[in-house]
mmCIF file of C-alpha atoms and ligand atoms in Angstrom:
data_model
loop_
_atom_site.group_PDB
_atom_site.id
_atom_site.type_symbol
_atom_site.label_atom_id
_atom_site.label_comp_id
_atom_site.label_asym_id
_atom_site.label_seq_id
_atom_site.Cartn_x
_atom_site.Cartn_y
_atom_site.Cartn_z
ATOM 1 C CA UNK A 333 -15.036 17.636 -16.773
ATOM 2 C CA UNK A 334 -12.793 17.287 -20.179
ATOM 3 C CA UNK A 335 -13.427 20.794 -22.233
ATOM 4 C CA UNK A 336 -11.497 19.564 -25.064
ATOM 5 C CA UNK A 337 -9.701 17.122 -26.923
ATOM 6 C CA UNK A 338 -6.185 17.318 -28.102
ATOM 7 C CA UNK A 339 -4.383 15.886 -30.467
ATOM 8 C CA UNK A 340 -0.908 14.740 -29.754
ATOM 9 C CA UNK A 341 1.980 13.623 -32.157
ATOM 10 C CA UNK A 342 4.197 10.712 -30.416
ATOM 11 C CA UNK A 343 7.136 13.365 -29.772
ATOM 12 C CA UNK A 344 4.745 14.970 -27.795
ATOM 13 C CA UNK A 345 3.353 11.947 -26.003
ATOM 14 C CA UNK A 346 6.717 11.087 -24.911
ATOM 15 C CA UNK A 347 6.818 14.069 -23.703
ATOM 16 C CA UNK A 348 3.951 14.314 -21.142
ATOM 17 C CA UNK A 349 4.843 10.741 -20.242
ATOM 18 C CA UNK A 350 8.381 12.312 -19.038
ATOM 19 C CA UNK A 351 6.763 15.083 -17.164
ATOM 20 C CA UNK A 352 4.208 13.319 -15.853
ATOM 21 C CA UNK A 353 6.560 10.871 -14.073
ATOM 22 C CA UNK A 354 9.206 13.196 -13.278
ATOM 23 C CA UNK A 355 7.099 16.440 -11.852
ATOM 24 C CA UNK A 356 4.657 16.075 -9.058
ATOM 25 C CA UNK A 357 2.086 18.969 -9.701
ATOM 26 C CA UNK A 358 0.610 18.854 -6.330
ATOM 27 C CA UNK A 359 1.228 16.939 -2.699
ATOM 28 C CA UNK A 360 -0.058 13.655 -2.812
ATOM 29 C CA UNK A 361 -2.665 12.932 -0.228
ATOM 30 C CA UNK A 362 -2.330 8.898 1.316
ATOM 31 C CA UNK A 363 -5.411 7.611 3.915
ATOM 32 C CA UNK A 364 -3.601 5.258 6.175
ATOM 33 C CA UNK A 365 -6.395 2.586 7.449
ATOM 34 C CA UNK A 366 -5.218 0.551 10.157
ATOM 35 C CA UNK A 367 -8.386 -0.817 11.554
ATOM 36 C CA UNK A 368 -8.086 -3.577 13.234
ATOM 37 C CA UNK A 369 -10.778 -6.794 14.309
ATOM 38 C CA UNK A 370 -9.021 -9.328 15.215
ATOM 39 C CA UNK A 371 -5.134 -9.425 16.150
ATOM 40 C CA UNK A 372 -3.526 -5.610 16.650
ATOM 41 C CA UNK A 373 0.267 -4.802 16.164
ATOM 42 C CA UNK A 374 1.121 -2.922 18.931
ATOM 43 C CA UNK A 375 3.875 -1.594 16.187
ATOM 44 C CA UNK A 376 0.310 0.534 14.672
ATOM 45 C CA UNK A 377 1.162 3.770 16.340
ATOM 46 C CA UNK A 378 4.958 3.586 15.470
ATOM 47 C CA UNK A 379 4.401 3.381 12.278
ATOM 48 C CA UNK A 380 2.067 5.659 11.713
ATOM 49 C CA UNK A 381 4.483 8.205 13.306
ATOM 50 C CA UNK A 382 7.009 7.232 10.832
ATOM 51 C CA UNK A 383 4.684 7.597 7.889
ATOM 52 C CA UNK A 384 3.984 10.801 9.069
ATOM 53 C CA UNK A 385 7.123 11.802 9.610
ATOM 54 C CA UNK A 386 8.350 11.198 5.975
ATOM 55 C CA UNK A 387 5.741 12.800 4.564
ATOM 56 C CA UNK A 388 7.181 16.188 3.802
ATOM 57 C CA UNK A 389 10.592 14.693 2.334
ATOM 58 C CA UNK A 390 8.442 12.831 0.368
ATOM 59 C CA UNK A 391 6.076 15.190 -0.633
ATOM 60 C CA UNK A 392 3.094 13.489 0.752
ATOM 61 C CA UNK A 393 -0.001 14.746 3.669
ATOM 62 C CA UNK A 394 -0.637 11.351 5.811
ATOM 63 C CA UNK A 395 -4.083 11.229 6.871
ATOM 64 C CA UNK A 396 -4.746 8.220 9.652
ATOM 65 C CA UNK A 397 -7.950 6.791 10.195
ATOM 66 C CA UNK A 398 -9.489 3.398 11.874
ATOM 67 C CA UNK A 399 -12.861 4.635 11.269
ATOM 68 C CA UNK A 400 -14.816 2.742 8.402
ATOM 69 C CA UNK A 401 -17.037 5.594 8.105
ATOM 70 C CA UNK A 402 -14.605 7.617 5.724
ATOM 71 C CA UNK A 403 -15.191 5.243 3.234
ATOM 72 C CA UNK A 404 -17.354 7.116 1.254
ATOM 73 C CA UNK A 405 -17.227 8.143 -2.504
ATOM 74 C CA UNK A 406 -16.680 11.785 -1.800
ATOM 75 C CA UNK A 407 -13.694 11.378 0.683
ATOM 76 C CA UNK A 408 -11.904 8.448 -0.835
ATOM 77 C CA UNK A 409 -11.824 10.634 -4.038
ATOM 78 C CA UNK A 410 -9.938 12.985 -2.586
ATOM 79 C CA UNK A 411 -6.868 10.444 -1.741
ATOM 80 C CA UNK A 412 -4.041 9.971 -4.746
ATOM 81 C CA UNK A 413 -3.822 6.234 -2.723
ATOM 82 C CA UNK A 414 -5.154 4.176 0.133
ATOM 83 C CA UNK A 415 -2.683 2.653 2.585
ATOM 84 C CA UNK A 416 -4.302 -0.416 4.472
ATOM 85 C CA UNK A 417 -1.909 -0.883 7.628
ATOM 86 C CA UNK A 418 -1.295 -4.388 9.610
ATOM 87 C CA UNK A 419 -5.290 -4.587 9.319
ATOM 88 C CA UNK A 420 -6.962 -7.728 10.701
ATOM 89 C CA UNK A 421 -9.909 -9.364 10.032
ATOM 90 C CA UNK A 422 -13.700 -7.545 8.711
ATOM 91 C CA UNK A 423 -12.327 -3.702 8.775
ATOM 92 C CA UNK A 424 -15.389 -2.461 6.492
ATOM 93 C CA UNK A 425 -19.079 -2.527 6.515
ATOM 94 C CA UNK A 426 -20.897 -3.133 2.949
ATOM 95 C CA UNK A 427 -21.101 0.220 2.437
ATOM 96 C CA UNK A 428 -17.520 0.995 3.101
ATOM 97 C CA UNK A 429 -16.566 -1.960 0.675
ATOM 98 C CA UNK A 430 -19.127 -0.445 -2.142
ATOM 99 C CA UNK A 431 -16.959 3.025 -1.995
ATOM 100 C CA UNK A 432 -13.760 1.106 -1.523
ATOM 101 C CA UNK A 433 -14.428 -0.669 -4.536
ATOM 102 C CA UNK A 434 -15.885 2.732 -6.550
ATOM 103 C CA UNK A 435 -12.575 4.207 -5.746
ATOM 104 C CA UNK A 436 -10.623 1.439 -7.218
ATOM 105 C CA UNK A 437 -13.107 1.833 -10.225
ATOM 106 C CA UNK A 438 -12.018 5.626 -10.448
ATOM 107 C CA UNK A 439 -8.866 4.045 -11.007
ATOM 108 C CA UNK A 440 -8.114 4.542 -7.505
ATOM 109 C CA UNK A 441 -4.165 2.773 -6.013
ATOM 110 C CA UNK A 442 -3.054 1.096 -2.850
ATOM 111 C CA UNK A 443 -0.811 0.255 -0.872
ATOM 112 C CA UNK A 444 -0.880 -2.279 1.689
ATOM 113 C CA UNK A 445 1.805 -3.846 4.655
ATOM 114 C CA UNK A 446 2.260 -6.411 7.092
ATOM 115 C CA UNK A 447 -0.817 -8.156 7.881
ATOM 116 C CA UNK A 448 -3.020 -6.096 5.406
ATOM 117 C CA UNK A 449 -3.114 -9.534 3.705
ATOM 118 C CA UNK A 450 -5.128 -10.726 6.686
ATOM 119 C CA UNK A 451 -8.214 -8.999 6.320
ATOM 120 C CA UNK A 452 -10.986 -8.515 4.491
ATOM 121 C CA UNK A 453 -10.830 -12.162 3.372
ATOM 122 C CA UNK A 454 -13.618 -12.641 1.603
ATOM 123 C CA UNK A 455 -13.948 -9.938 -0.373
ATOM 124 C CA UNK A 456 -12.709 -10.793 -3.815
ATOM 125 C CA UNK A 457 -12.222 -7.840 -5.419
ATOM 126 C CA UNK A 458 -9.737 -6.577 -1.873
ATOM 127 C CA UNK A 459 -7.791 -9.845 -2.547
ATOM 128 C CA UNK A 460 -7.286 -9.532 -6.309
ATOM 129 C CA UNK A 461 -5.716 -5.564 -5.300
ATOM 130 C CA UNK A 462 -3.696 -6.729 -2.765
ATOM 131 C CA UNK A 463 -2.877 -10.062 -4.539
ATOM 132 C CA UNK A 464 -2.965 -13.083 -2.235
ATOM 133 C CA UNK A 465 -4.166 -13.755 1.639
ATOM 134 C CA UNK A 466 -2.261 -14.177 4.234
ATOM 135 C CA UNK A 467 -1.758 -18.127 5.592
ATOM 136 C CA UNK A 468 0.302 -18.483 7.936
ATOM 137 C CA UNK A 469 3.984 -17.184 9.769
ATOM 138 C CA UNK A 470 6.328 -18.968 11.441
ATOM 139 C CA UNK A 471 7.838 -17.706 14.548
ATOM 140 C CA UNK A 472 9.304 -13.784 14.490
ATOM 141 C CA UNK A 473 13.081 -14.572 13.927
ATOM 142 C CA UNK A 474 15.840 -13.066 12.017
ATOM 143 C CA UNK A 475 15.806 -14.179 8.095
ATOM 144 C CA UNK A 476 16.772 -12.959 4.520
ATOM 145 C CA UNK A 477 14.872 -11.751 2.205
ATOM 146 C CA UNK A 478 16.436 -11.249 -1.590
ATOM 147 C CA UNK A 479 15.998 -8.795 -4.381
ATOM 148 C CA UNK A 480 14.106 -10.596 -7.226
ATOM 149 C CA UNK A 481 12.525 -9.649 -10.323
ATOM 150 C CA UNK A 482 13.337 -6.098 -12.173
ATOM 151 C CA UNK A 483 14.657 -2.944 -11.021
ATOM 152 C CA UNK A 484 12.094 -1.547 -8.678
ATOM 153 C CA UNK A 485 11.786 2.362 -6.576
ATOM 154 C CA UNK A 486 11.006 -1.052 -2.986
ATOM 155 C CA UNK A 487 14.084 -2.041 -3.925
ATOM 156 C CA UNK A 488 16.587 0.147 -5.596
ATOM 157 C CA UNK A 489 18.011 0.948 -2.214
ATOM 158 C CA UNK A 490 18.561 -2.831 -0.663
ATOM 159 C CA UNK A 491 21.636 -5.124 -0.709
ATOM 160 C CA UNK A 492 20.896 -7.780 -2.615
ATOM 161 C CA UNK A 493 20.467 -10.110 0.388
ATOM 162 C CA UNK A 494 18.825 -7.823 2.956
ATOM 163 C CA UNK A 495 19.073 -9.226 6.665
ATOM 164 C CA UNK A 496 15.861 -8.329 8.652
ATOM 165 C CA UNK A 497 14.375 -9.518 12.082
ATOM 166 C CA UNK A 498 10.381 -10.094 11.021
ATOM 167 C CA UNK A 499 7.673 -12.577 10.272
ATOM 168 C CA UNK A 500 7.817 -14.598 7.050
ATOM 169 C CA UNK A 501 4.555 -14.721 5.580
ATOM 170 C CA UNK A 502 3.182 -17.638 3.768
ATOM 171 C CA UNK A 503 0.278 -17.110 1.442
ATOM 172 C CA UNK A 504 -2.555 -18.882 0.575
ATOM 173 C CA UNK A 505 -2.026 -18.016 -3.456
ATOM 174 C CA UNK A 506 0.920 -17.444 -5.919
ATOM 175 C CA UNK A 507 0.172 -12.881 -6.403
ATOM 176 C CA UNK A 508 2.018 -13.461 -10.025
ATOM 177 C CA UNK A 509 -1.358 -15.513 -10.847
ATOM 178 C CA UNK A 510 -3.486 -12.282 -10.723
ATOM 179 C CA UNK A 511 -0.533 -10.115 -12.308
ATOM 180 C CA UNK A 512 1.682 -8.896 -9.586
ATOM 181 C CA UNK A 513 5.632 -9.390 -10.027
ATOM 182 C CA UNK A 514 7.336 -9.881 -7.243
ATOM 183 C CA UNK A 515 10.453 -7.883 -6.016
ATOM 184 C CA UNK A 516 11.294 -9.194 -2.300
ATOM 185 C CA UNK A 517 11.420 -13.111 -2.023
ATOM 186 C CA UNK A 518 12.055 -14.786 1.550
ATOM 187 C CA UNK A 519 15.461 -17.047 1.493
ATOM 188 C CA UNK A 520 13.594 -20.114 3.243
ATOM 189 C CA UNK A 521 16.954 -21.901 3.760
ATOM 190 C CA UNK A 522 17.749 -18.254 6.438
ATOM 191 C CA UNK A 523 15.393 -19.219 8.576
ATOM 192 C CA UNK A 524 13.037 -21.878 10.433
ATOM 193 C CA UNK A 525 9.558 -22.812 9.074
ATOM 194 C CA UNK A 526 8.148 -25.831 10.764
ATOM 195 C CA UNK A 527 5.701 -25.674 8.429
ATOM 196 C CA UNK A 528 3.042 -26.543 6.848
ATOM 197 C CA UNK A 529 4.483 -25.529 3.790
ATOM 198 C CA UNK A 530 2.713 -23.813 1.417
ATOM 199 C CA UNK A 531 3.035 -24.897 -2.044
ATOM 200 C CA UNK A 532 0.208 -22.775 -3.469
ATOM 201 C CA UNK A 533 1.793 -19.399 -3.499
ATOM 202 C CA UNK A 534 4.805 -20.274 -6.119
ATOM 203 C CA UNK A 535 8.344 -19.446 -5.878
ATOM 204 C CA UNK A 536 10.379 -17.281 -5.476
ATOM 205 C CA UNK A 537 8.546 -16.821 -1.989
ATOM 206 C CA UNK A 538 6.430 -13.892 -2.445
ATOM 207 C CA UNK A 539 7.180 -11.319 0.268
ATOM 208 C CA UNK A 540 6.634 -7.899 -1.783
ATOM 209 C CA UNK A 541 5.216 -6.939 -4.931
ATOM 210 C CA UNK A 542 3.439 -4.705 -7.054
ATOM 211 C CA UNK A 543 0.695 -4.980 -9.351
ATOM 212 C CA UNK A 544 0.434 -2.104 -12.700
ATOM 213 C CA UNK A 545 -2.955 -2.757 -12.592
ATOM 214 C CA UNK A 546 -5.286 -3.513 -9.427
ATOM 215 C CA UNK A 547 -8.725 -4.829 -9.249
ATOM 216 C CA UNK A 548 -10.300 -1.450 -10.645
ATOM 217 C CA UNK A 549 -12.550 -2.035 -13.626
ATOM 218 C CA UNK A 550 -10.499 -1.128 -16.796
ATOM 219 C CA UNK A 551 -13.712 -0.389 -18.988
ATOM 220 C CA UNK A 552 -13.375 3.261 -19.810
ATOM 221 C CA UNK A 553 -10.723 4.134 -17.541
ATOM 222 C CA UNK A 554 -7.733 2.780 -15.982
ATOM 223 C CA UNK A 555 -7.285 0.577 -12.807
ATOM 224 C CA UNK A 556 -4.520 2.114 -10.704
ATOM 225 C CA UNK A 557 -1.351 0.593 -9.179
ATOM 226 C CA UNK A 558 -0.933 -1.783 -6.221
ATOM 227 C CA UNK A 559 2.070 -2.189 -3.934
ATOM 228 C CA UNK A 560 2.218 -4.748 -1.222
ATOM 229 C CA UNK A 561 5.071 -5.426 1.599
ATOM 230 C CA UNK A 562 4.551 -8.513 4.265
ATOM 231 C CA UNK A 563 7.482 -7.204 5.961
ATOM 232 C CA UNK A 564 6.476 -4.246 9.054
ATOM 233 C CA UNK A 565 5.494 -6.177 12.060
ATOM 234 C CA UNK A 566 8.113 -4.815 15.137
ATOM 235 C CA UNK A 567 8.501 -1.054 15.948
ATOM 236 C CA UNK A 568 12.161 -1.384 15.442
ATOM 237 C CA UNK A 569 11.527 -2.152 11.933
ATOM 238 C CA UNK A 570 9.555 1.272 11.354
ATOM 239 C CA UNK A 571 12.141 2.631 12.903
ATOM 240 C CA UNK A 572 14.974 1.744 10.467
ATOM 241 C CA UNK A 573 15.594 3.805 7.563
ATOM 242 C CA UNK A 574 16.301 0.888 4.981
ATOM 243 C CA UNK A 575 12.897 -0.566 5.444
ATOM 244 C CA UNK A 576 11.325 3.030 5.618
ATOM 245 C CA UNK A 577 13.094 3.666 2.439
ATOM 246 C CA UNK A 578 11.717 0.305 0.995
ATOM 247 C CA UNK A 579 8.208 1.142 2.097
ATOM 248 C CA UNK A 580 8.537 5.055 0.821
ATOM 249 C CA UNK A 581 9.824 3.107 -2.457
ATOM 250 C CA UNK A 582 6.687 1.425 -2.988
ATOM 251 C CA UNK A 583 4.674 4.219 -2.325
ATOM 252 C CA UNK A 584 5.687 6.944 -4.445
ATOM 253 C CA UNK A 585 6.004 4.053 -7.521
ATOM 254 C CA UNK A 586 2.100 3.910 -6.758
ATOM 255 C CA UNK A 587 1.798 7.500 -6.488
ATOM 256 C CA UNK A 588 3.277 7.389 -10.175
ATOM 257 C CA UNK A 589 0.690 5.354 -11.923
ATOM 258 C CA UNK A 590 -1.246 7.712 -14.333
ATOM 259 C CA UNK A 591 -4.075 7.916 -12.558
ATOM 260 C CA UNK A 592 -3.197 10.369 -9.878
ATOM 261 C CA UNK A 593 -3.554 14.211 -9.648
ATOM 262 C CA UNK A 594 -0.723 14.547 -8.043
ATOM 263 C CA UNK A 595 1.436 13.219 -11.164
ATOM 264 C CA UNK A 596 -0.957 14.241 -14.047
ATOM 265 C CA UNK A 597 -3.264 17.290 -14.854
ATOM 266 C CA UNK A 598 -5.858 14.505 -16.069
ATOM 267 C CA UNK A 599 -5.780 12.329 -12.749
ATOM 268 C CA UNK A 600 -9.029 10.529 -11.821
ATOM 269 C CA UNK A 601 -8.120 10.563 -7.841
ATOM 270 C CA UNK A 602 -6.038 12.467 -5.240
ATOM 271 C CA UNK A 603 -5.619 15.646 -4.265
ATOM 272 C CA UNK A 604 -6.260 18.478 -6.113
ATOM 273 C CA UNK A 605 -5.313 22.002 -4.868
ATOM 274 C CA UNK A 606 -6.577 23.794 -7.110
ATOM 275 C CA UNK A 607 -10.207 22.205 -6.714
ATOM 276 C CA UNK A 608 -11.054 24.611 -4.026
ATOM 277 C CA UNK A 609 -13.114 21.846 -2.720
ATOM 278 C CA UNK A 610 -15.242 22.546 0.360
ATOM 279 C CA UNK A 611 -13.795 20.109 3.675
ATOM 280 C CA UNK A 612 -10.884 18.015 3.078
ATOM 281 C CA UNK A 613 -10.666 14.960 4.572
ATOM 282 C CA UNK A 614 -8.746 16.041 8.037
ATOM 283 C CA UNK A 615 -11.079 19.281 8.386
ATOM 284 C CA UNK A 616 -13.999 16.513 8.305
ATOM 285 C CA UNK A 617 -12.430 14.121 10.827
ATOM 286 C CA UNK A 618 -13.821 15.268 14.069
ATOM 287 C CA UNK A 619 -16.536 12.590 14.176
ATOM 288 C CA UNK A 620 -14.049 10.189 13.574
ATOM 289 C CA UNK A 621 -12.530 7.531 16.282
ATOM 290 C CA UNK A 622 -9.018 8.291 15.854
ATOM 291 C CA UNK A 623 -7.252 12.001 15.457
ATOM 292 C CA UNK A 624 -6.375 12.199 11.642
ATOM 293 C CA UNK A 625 -2.710 13.233 11.642
ATOM 294 C CA UNK A 626 -1.606 15.453 8.770
ATOM 295 C CA UNK A 627 1.609 17.052 7.768
ATOM 296 C CA UNK A 628 1.628 20.632 7.150
ATOM 297 C CA UNK A 629 3.404 20.979 3.495
ATOM 298 C CA UNK A 630 4.220 24.099 4.339
ATOM 299 C CA UNK A 631 7.191 23.078 6.464
ATOM 300 C CA UNK A 632 8.122 21.141 3.552
ATOM 301 C CA UNK A 633 11.529 23.189 2.706
HETATM 302 C C1 NAG B 1217 5.852 -0.468 20.242
HETATM 303 O O1 NAG B 1217 5.565 1.139 20.634
HETATM 304 C C2 NAG B 1217 4.017 0.949 21.407
HETATM 305 C C3 NAG B 1217 4.070 2.963 20.920
HETATM 306 O O2 NAG B 1217 4.331 2.969 19.830
HETATM 307 C C4 NAG B 1217 4.408 1.190 22.055
HETATM 308 O O3 NAG B 1217 3.135 0.769 22.985
HETATM 309 C C5 NAG B 1217 4.723 -0.771 22.319
HETATM 310 O O4 NAG B 1217 4.676 -1.470 24.047
HETATM 311 C C6 NAG B 1217 5.922 -0.695 21.752
HETATM 312 N N1 NAG B 1217 5.962 -2.263 21.243
HETATM 313 C C7 NAG B 1217 6.676 -2.789 22.063
HETATM 314 C C8 NAG B 1217 7.034 -4.786 22.485
HETATM 315 O O5 NAG B 1217 8.195 -2.328 22.915
HETATM 316 C C1 NAG B 1218 -15.854 -15.726 5.262
HETATM 317 O O1 NAG B 1218 -16.353 -16.872 4.132
HETATM 318 C C2 NAG B 1218 -16.386 -18.131 5.525
HETATM 319 C C3 NAG B 1218 -16.216 -19.594 4.377
HETATM 320 O O2 NAG B 1218 -17.215 -19.526 3.282
HETATM 321 C C4 NAG B 1218 -16.785 -17.809 6.334
HETATM 322 O O3 NAG B 1218 -16.741 -18.767 7.516
HETATM 323 C C5 NAG B 1218 -16.951 -16.761 7.379
HETATM 324 O O4 NAG B 1218 -18.117 -16.668 8.294
HETATM 325 C C6 NAG B 1218 -16.712 -15.490 6.554
HETATM 326 N N1 NAG B 1218 -16.875 -14.531 7.427
HETATM 327 C C7 NAG B 1218 -16.605 -13.256 6.672
HETATM 328 C C8 NAG B 1218 -16.538 -12.350 7.437
HETATM 329 O O5 NAG B 1218 -18.179 -12.677 6.441
HETATM 330 C C1 NAG B 1219 18.886 -10.642 14.556
HETATM 331 O O1 NAG B 1219 19.128 -9.433 13.854
HETATM 332 C C2 NAG B 1219 19.432 -8.372 14.757
HETATM 333 C C3 NAG B 1219 19.017 -6.745 14.025
HETATM 334 O O2 NAG B 1219 17.990 -7.063 13.415
HETATM 335 C C4 NAG B 1219 20.043 -8.305 15.339
HETATM 336 O O3 NAG B 1219 20.157 -7.386 16.644
HETATM 337 C C5 NAG B 1219 20.315 -9.834 15.970
HETATM 338 O O4 NAG B 1219 21.854 -9.887 16.903
HETATM 339 C C6 NAG B 1219 20.138 -10.769 15.119
HETATM 340 N N1 NAG B 1219 20.201 -12.135 16.174
HETATM 341 C C7 NAG B 1219 20.830 -12.954 15.984
HETATM 342 C C8 NAG B 1219 20.747 -14.249 16.439
HETATM 343 O O5 NAG B 1219 21.762 -13.685 14.787
HETATM 344 C C1 NAG B 1220 -2.213 4.225 -18.039
HETATM 345 O O1 NAG B 1220 -1.314 3.336 -18.456
HETATM 346 C C2 NAG B 1220 -0.782 2.339 -18.908
HETATM 347 C C3 NAG B 1220 0.156 1.458 -18.946
HETATM 348 O O2 NAG B 1220 0.712 1.214 -17.690
HETATM 349 C C4 NAG B 1220 -1.545 2.614 -20.173
HETATM 350 O O3 NAG B 1220 -2.027 1.361 -20.596
HETATM 351 C C5 NAG B 1220 -2.937 3.596 -19.843
HETATM 352 O O4 NAG B 1220 -3.924 4.070 -21.225
HETATM 353 C C6 NAG B 1220 -2.635 4.751 -19.438
HETATM 354 N N1 NAG B 1220 -3.786 5.634 -19.331
HETATM 355 C C7 NAG B 1220 -3.768 6.819 -19.050
HETATM 356 C C8 NAG B 1220 -5.096 7.471 -18.602
HETATM 357 O O5 NAG B 1220 -3.272 7.764 -20.020
#
């Protein structure tokens, strides 16, 4: 609740923006959701462990669930971002989708990884939030992905031509058509794709991208940020520090949305250490099918 409105001059606004983007006011809280209904990647536990292990250094508490009943208004609001990890199929019921949409309308932020683009295929807001739906991939093989587009925290540490062993996803549409900015692009000459080639996804071939504004409703508020990378198939990938830097860079950029409590005094979603709310997400997870994992923030430094 706002108690007063303050008129700021331009210099003060610039200062406020600088301090918002350079200082984290509370530990960010992210919910990893890795439910699957179709194909299940055996790298999911490795991926969750890797994210959780990097939490303290990144100043992030990760909770993890595969329980769709966690998607309620009250619970989602506590997260600075939701991270969909290698999901497949219809991973939310109608109530869960409604809560997810409401979260996005509040300014909620989103990160999608690998086959997160292969779930909730008929859910329009989800498709827009992620940017494009998975179409098909050629066989797992070595390939080169190129850093393209403007400099971004998810790619700034990568070689311009990055050698990876992963699935080179093709998409059913061009994420640029919903406003995404592509930052990584598969070099199609570096691997074999017997087709059918998809010409709807645009060029350069989209592999990772971000959206300043996702699918949330802008009415009276600000839609949050969205980041997606199609990489992340193998266990080995999640044990590669360069890949982790790519993912964590995307997560950090997403968290620096002006909607998160972790970075903004007036944030609309996320962890609020001052809130003194009864019951955190992890303490209410006992009914969950998956044991929530969270990192004790006190172990940080
Ligand atoms: C990947 O790691 C998980 C354990 O985290 C293991 O169960 C699985 O067999 C591994 N996959 C491969 C292909 O080694
Ligand atoms: C999604 O839509 C397609 C085509 O309309 C339909 O065949 C499919 O059953 C739908 N899937 C779900 C999970 O609703
Ligand atoms: C594929 O890349 C991996 C490292 O990601 C490397 O160990 C392997 O030798 C490469 N294979 C080929 C055929 O180049
Ligand atoms: C958030 O940032 C966007 C620009 O990216 C701006 O249009 C919007 O007004 C900002 N919202 C708030 C609440 O500061």
